[in-house]
Short mmCIF file of C-alpha atoms in Angstrom, two decimals:
data_model
loop_
_atom_site.label_atom_id
_atom_site.label_comp_id
_atom_site.label_asym_id
_atom_site.label_seq_id
_atom_site.Cartn_x
_atom_site.Cartn_y
_atom_site.Cartn_z
CA MET A 1 0.00 0.00 0.00
CA PHE A 2 3.00 2.30 0.36
CA ASP A 3 4.35 1.65 -3.15
CA LEU A 4 4.55 4.82 -5.27
CA THR A 5 5.92 3.16 -8.40
CA GLY A 6 4.68 4.87 -11.55
CA LYS A 7 3.59 8.03 -9.76
CA GLY A 8 4.89 11.51 -10.45
CA ALA A 9 5.49 14.05 -7.70
CA ILE A 10 6.19 17.77 -7.55
CA VAL A 11 8.22 18.86 -4.52
CA THR A 12 8.69 22.60 -4.07
CA GLY A 13 11.78 23.83 -2.29
CA GLY A 14 13.34 20.53 -3.25
CA ASN A 15 16.93 21.71 -3.41
CA THR A 16 17.77 21.27 0.27
CA GLY A 17 16.50 20.57 3.78
CA ILE A 18 13.01 19.18 4.28
CA GLY A 19 12.26 19.27 0.55
CA GLN A 20 15.31 17.18 -0.20
CA GLY A 21 14.47 14.68 2.52
CA ILE A 22 10.92 14.26 1.23
CA ALA A 23 11.94 14.08 -2.44
CA VAL A 24 14.42 11.30 -1.72
CA GLY A 25 11.87 9.48 0.44
CA LEU A 26 9.28 9.57 -2.34
CA ALA A 27 11.87 8.31 -4.82
CA LYS A 28 12.80 5.43 -2.52
CA ALA A 29 9.12 4.47 -2.54
CA GLY A 30 9.14 4.46 -6.35
CA ALA A 31 8.00 7.93 -7.42
CA ASP A 32 9.54 10.07 -10.14
CA VAL A 33 10.12 13.62 -8.95
CA ALA A 34 9.98 17.16 -10.30
CA LEU A 35 11.98 19.47 -8.04
CA VAL A 36 10.93 23.11 -7.93
CA ALA A 37 13.65 25.48 -6.73
CA ARG A 38 15.08 28.92 -7.36
CA SER A 39 18.64 27.78 -6.59
CA ASP A 40 20.79 24.80 -7.52
CA ALA A 41 18.95 21.52 -6.96
CA SER A 42 21.48 19.27 -8.67
CA GLU A 43 22.42 17.47 -5.45
CA THR A 44 18.85 16.38 -4.79
CA ALA A 45 18.38 15.47 -8.45
CA ARG A 46 21.45 13.26 -8.31
CA MET A 47 20.17 11.55 -5.16
CA VAL A 48 16.85 10.81 -6.86
CA THR A 49 18.37 9.50 -10.10
CA ASP A 50 20.84 7.36 -8.15
CA LEU A 51 17.77 5.53 -6.87
CA GLY A 52 16.78 4.75 -10.45
CA ARG A 53 13.98 7.28 -10.62
CA ARG A 54 13.41 10.03 -13.15
CA CYS A 55 13.97 13.59 -11.97
CA THR A 56 13.56 17.01 -13.50
CA VAL A 57 14.39 20.41 -12.02
CA ILE A 58 11.99 23.29 -12.60
CA GLU A 59 13.45 26.70 -11.86
CA ALA A 60 10.84 29.00 -10.37
CA ASP A 61 10.50 31.84 -7.90
CA LEU A 62 7.50 31.10 -5.70
CA SER A 63 7.31 34.59 -4.22
CA THR A 64 4.56 35.16 -6.81
CA ILE A 65 1.87 32.91 -8.30
CA GLU A 66 3.07 33.54 -11.85
CA PRO A 67 4.89 30.19 -12.33
CA CYS A 68 2.16 27.92 -10.90
CA GLU A 69 0.59 26.78 -14.17
CA ARG A 70 4.01 26.40 -15.80
CA ILE A 71 5.25 24.19 -12.97
CA VAL A 72 2.38 21.76 -13.43
CA SER A 73 2.81 21.77 -17.21
CA GLU A 74 6.57 21.19 -17.10
CA ALA A 75 6.23 18.42 -14.51
CA LEU A 76 3.69 16.64 -16.70
CA ASP A 77 5.89 17.01 -19.77
CA ALA A 78 8.92 15.60 -17.95
CA LEU A 79 7.33 12.84 -15.90
CA GLY A 80 4.31 11.93 -18.01
CA THR A 81 2.06 11.93 -14.97
CA LEU A 82 1.28 14.02 -11.90
CA ASP A 83 -0.14 12.33 -8.84
CA ILE A 84 1.48 14.07 -5.85
CA LEU A 85 2.15 17.68 -4.92
CA VAL A 86 4.26 18.54 -1.88
CA ASN A 87 4.01 22.23 -1.00
CA ASN A 88 7.23 22.60 0.96
CA ALA A 89 8.76 25.90 -0.20
CA GLY A 90 8.68 28.58 2.46
CA ILE A 91 10.55 31.50 3.97
CA ILE A 92 10.73 33.10 7.40
CA ARG A 93 11.44 36.63 8.64
CA ARG A 94 12.14 37.45 12.29
CA ASN A 95 11.45 40.68 14.20
CA ASP A 96 9.56 41.85 17.25
CA ALA A 97 5.86 42.30 16.51
CA LEU A 98 6.12 45.99 17.42
CA ASP A 99 8.71 46.49 14.69
CA PHE A 100 7.51 44.03 12.03
CA THR A 101 7.40 45.58 8.56
CA GLU A 102 4.83 45.27 5.81
CA GLU A 103 7.58 44.06 3.49
CA ASP A 104 8.43 41.15 5.79
CA TRP A 105 4.74 40.38 6.23
CA ASP A 106 3.96 40.29 2.51
CA ALA A 107 7.07 38.36 1.51
CA VAL A 108 6.31 35.49 3.87
CA VAL A 109 2.54 35.33 3.41
CA ASP A 110 2.83 35.52 -0.38
CA THR A 111 5.31 32.64 -0.57
CA ASN A 112 4.04 30.43 2.25
CA LEU A 113 0.30 30.81 1.77
CA LYS A 114 -0.80 32.58 -1.41
CA THR A 115 1.45 30.66 -3.80
CA LEU A 116 0.74 27.41 -1.94
CA PHE A 117 -2.97 27.87 -2.64
CA PHE A 118 -2.62 28.73 -6.31
CA LEU A 119 -0.15 25.92 -7.00
CA SER A 120 -2.55 23.55 -5.26
CA GLN A 121 -5.31 24.92 -7.46
CA ALA A 122 -3.28 24.34 -10.62
CA ALA A 123 -2.36 20.80 -9.59
CA GLY A 124 -5.86 20.13 -8.26
CA ARG A 125 -7.46 20.93 -11.60
CA HIS A 126 -5.28 18.28 -13.23
CA LEU A 127 -5.80 15.72 -10.47
CA ALA A 128 -9.57 16.20 -10.50
CA LYS A 129 -9.67 15.39 -14.22
CA ASN A 130 -7.42 12.35 -13.92
CA GLY A 131 -8.76 10.24 -11.09
CA GLY A 132 -7.32 12.06 -8.10
CA GLY A 133 -4.03 12.15 -6.24
CA SER A 134 -2.44 13.58 -3.13
CA ILE A 135 -1.54 17.08 -1.97
CA ILE A 136 0.73 17.39 1.06
CA ASN A 137 1.28 20.80 2.61
CA ILE A 138 4.15 21.52 4.96
CA ALA A 139 2.72 23.19 8.03
CA SER A 140 4.61 23.87 11.28
CA MET A 141 4.47 23.73 15.04
CA LEU A 142 3.32 27.32 14.59
CA THR A 143 0.18 26.01 12.94
CA PHE A 144 -0.75 25.12 16.52
CA GLN A 145 1.29 27.60 18.57
CA GLY A 146 2.08 31.29 18.44
CA GLY A 147 5.86 31.38 18.60
CA ILE A 148 7.78 34.62 19.07
CA ARG A 149 9.22 37.18 16.64
CA VAL A 150 7.78 35.43 13.55
CA ALA A 151 4.41 37.14 13.06
CA SER A 152 4.02 36.56 9.33
CA TYR A 153 5.36 33.00 9.52
CA THR A 154 2.90 32.10 12.28
CA ALA A 155 0.03 33.66 10.34
CA SER A 156 1.02 31.86 7.14
CA LYS A 157 1.39 28.45 8.76
CA SER A 158 -1.88 28.84 10.65
CA GLY A 159 -3.39 29.59 7.25
CA VAL A 160 -1.81 26.47 5.78
CA GLY A 161 -3.62 24.41 8.39
CA GLY A 162 -6.93 26.01 7.52
CA LEU A 163 -6.44 25.66 3.77
CA THR A 164 -5.52 22.00 4.19
CA LYS A 165 -8.91 21.37 5.78
CA LEU A 166 -10.79 23.55 3.30
CA LEU A 167 -9.27 21.82 0.27
CA ALA A 168 -9.87 18.40 1.81
CA ASN A 169 -13.54 19.30 2.28
CA GLU A 170 -13.91 20.42 -1.33
CA TRP A 171 -11.75 17.84 -3.09
CA ALA A 172 -12.16 14.58 -1.16
CA ALA A 173 -15.10 13.56 -3.38
CA LYS A 174 -12.87 14.13 -6.42
CA GLY A 175 -10.39 11.50 -5.23
CA ILE A 176 -7.82 14.03 -4.00
CA THR A 177 -6.44 13.64 -0.50
CA VAL A 178 -5.24 16.87 1.08
CA ASN A 179 -3.23 16.66 4.29
CA ALA A 180 -0.30 18.39 5.95
CA ILE A 181 2.86 17.55 7.84
CA ALA A 182 3.84 19.78 10.73
CA PRO A 183 7.59 19.43 11.30
CA GLY A 184 9.02 20.16 14.69
CA TYR A 185 12.47 21.66 15.05
CA ILE A 186 14.34 20.33 12.01
CA ALA A 187 17.97 21.16 11.33
CA THR A 188 17.76 23.17 8.09
CA ASN A 189 18.84 26.55 6.72
CA ASN A 190 15.64 28.12 8.08
CA THR A 191 16.57 27.16 11.64
CA ALA A 192 20.30 27.87 11.43
CA ALA A 193 19.98 31.03 13.55
CA LEU A 194 18.24 29.10 16.33
CA GLN A 195 20.80 26.31 16.25
CA ALA A 196 23.61 28.87 16.49
CA ASP A 197 22.01 30.64 19.48
CA GLU A 198 23.40 28.70 22.43
CA THR A 199 20.64 29.69 24.85
CA ARG A 200 17.72 29.06 22.47
CA ASN A 201 19.27 25.83 21.21
CA ARG A 202 19.55 24.51 24.77
CA GLN A 203 15.97 25.57 25.59
CA ILE A 204 14.64 23.84 22.49
CA LEU A 205 16.50 20.60 23.14
CA GLU A 206 15.34 20.53 26.75
CA ARG A 207 11.70 20.66 25.57
CA ILE A 208 11.93 17.97 22.87
CA PRO A 209 11.23 14.54 24.41
CA ALA A 210 13.36 12.89 21.71
CA GLY A 211 16.30 15.02 22.90
CA ARG A 212 17.52 16.02 19.45
CA TRP A 213 16.76 18.21 16.47
CA GLY A 214 14.96 16.41 13.70
CA GLU A 215 16.60 15.65 10.37
CA PRO A 216 15.02 16.18 6.95
CA ALA A 217 14.90 12.41 6.42
CA ASP A 218 12.60 12.15 9.45
CA LEU A 219 9.81 13.67 7.30
CA ALA A 220 10.11 11.11 4.51
CA GLY A 221 7.99 8.36 6.07
CA ALA A 222 5.10 10.71 6.79
CA ALA A 223 5.19 12.02 3.23
CA VAL A 224 5.25 8.54 1.70
CA PHE A 225 2.31 7.52 3.88
CA LEU A 226 0.19 10.55 2.98
CA ALA A 227 1.02 10.16 -0.73
CA SER A 228 0.18 6.45 -0.80
CA ASP A 229 -2.93 4.29 -0.96
CA ALA A 230 -2.43 3.61 2.75
CA ALA A 231 -3.78 7.13 3.37
CA ARG A 232 -6.64 7.08 0.87
CA TYR A 233 -9.20 7.73 3.65
CA VAL A 234 -7.10 10.31 5.50
CA GLN A 235 -8.36 13.83 4.81
CA GLY A 236 -7.63 17.26 6.26
CA HIS A 237 -5.20 15.87 8.81
CA ILE A 238 -2.12 17.70 10.11
CA LEU A 239 0.47 15.11 11.09
CA ALA A 240 3.06 16.37 13.57
CA VAL A 241 6.57 14.99 13.13
CA ASP A 242 8.14 16.72 16.07
CA GLY A 243 9.98 14.35 18.38
CA GLY A 244 7.15 14.78 20.90
CA TRP A 245 7.22 18.60 21.07
CA LEU A 246 3.43 19.00 21.08
CA ALA A 247 3.04 16.25 23.66
CA ARG A 248 4.81 18.39 26.28
#
């Protein structure tokens, strides 16, 4: 039930970090992968092709919705099929709420929420016509919590949780599963500042029952599950992969 052989997947932000971990996990399960990135994704592409799967890299800037239709079209041309969309690309800006700028608000919300919706729409139109598929959004612990100094990120990831449920409600009858993964503290470029802050790093580790930062590969199993037939009756769910963070 977890076999993805013959399926085609789009993974945004697939050049590094969580996107890389998920792309490789999907490839291990048999999927061919289209990586969407605005910087070099050759390392991830090599990891996918080394597993015997097809891989294409689609260069796109997801700060606007302009490339959404093109991404779906190019993925279909390269892979011959589209069955899975992983909306992973995202950015974060940090500042006290009293000093947060409109620029930092718009940049994060546009990338993390607006483009996520319109890429889902573009992929959803194809999936609805072709028997269904799976959309997996990358949410966050801040889908459930408030956090500090990341106003636009918290707003965007709370929105991702809501959109996941909304799209599941509308598209379940069309054979499209829509779910999300909420990573805990994962060692990536986005969390480099926290890892480098000795005090915050210690506080974070003390609160994680698993006692360690997560790794991008820790997200792969959840993604394979949600993309597979094993999850065909799972809808609108936000699956935390957090080392127990939310259990505290």
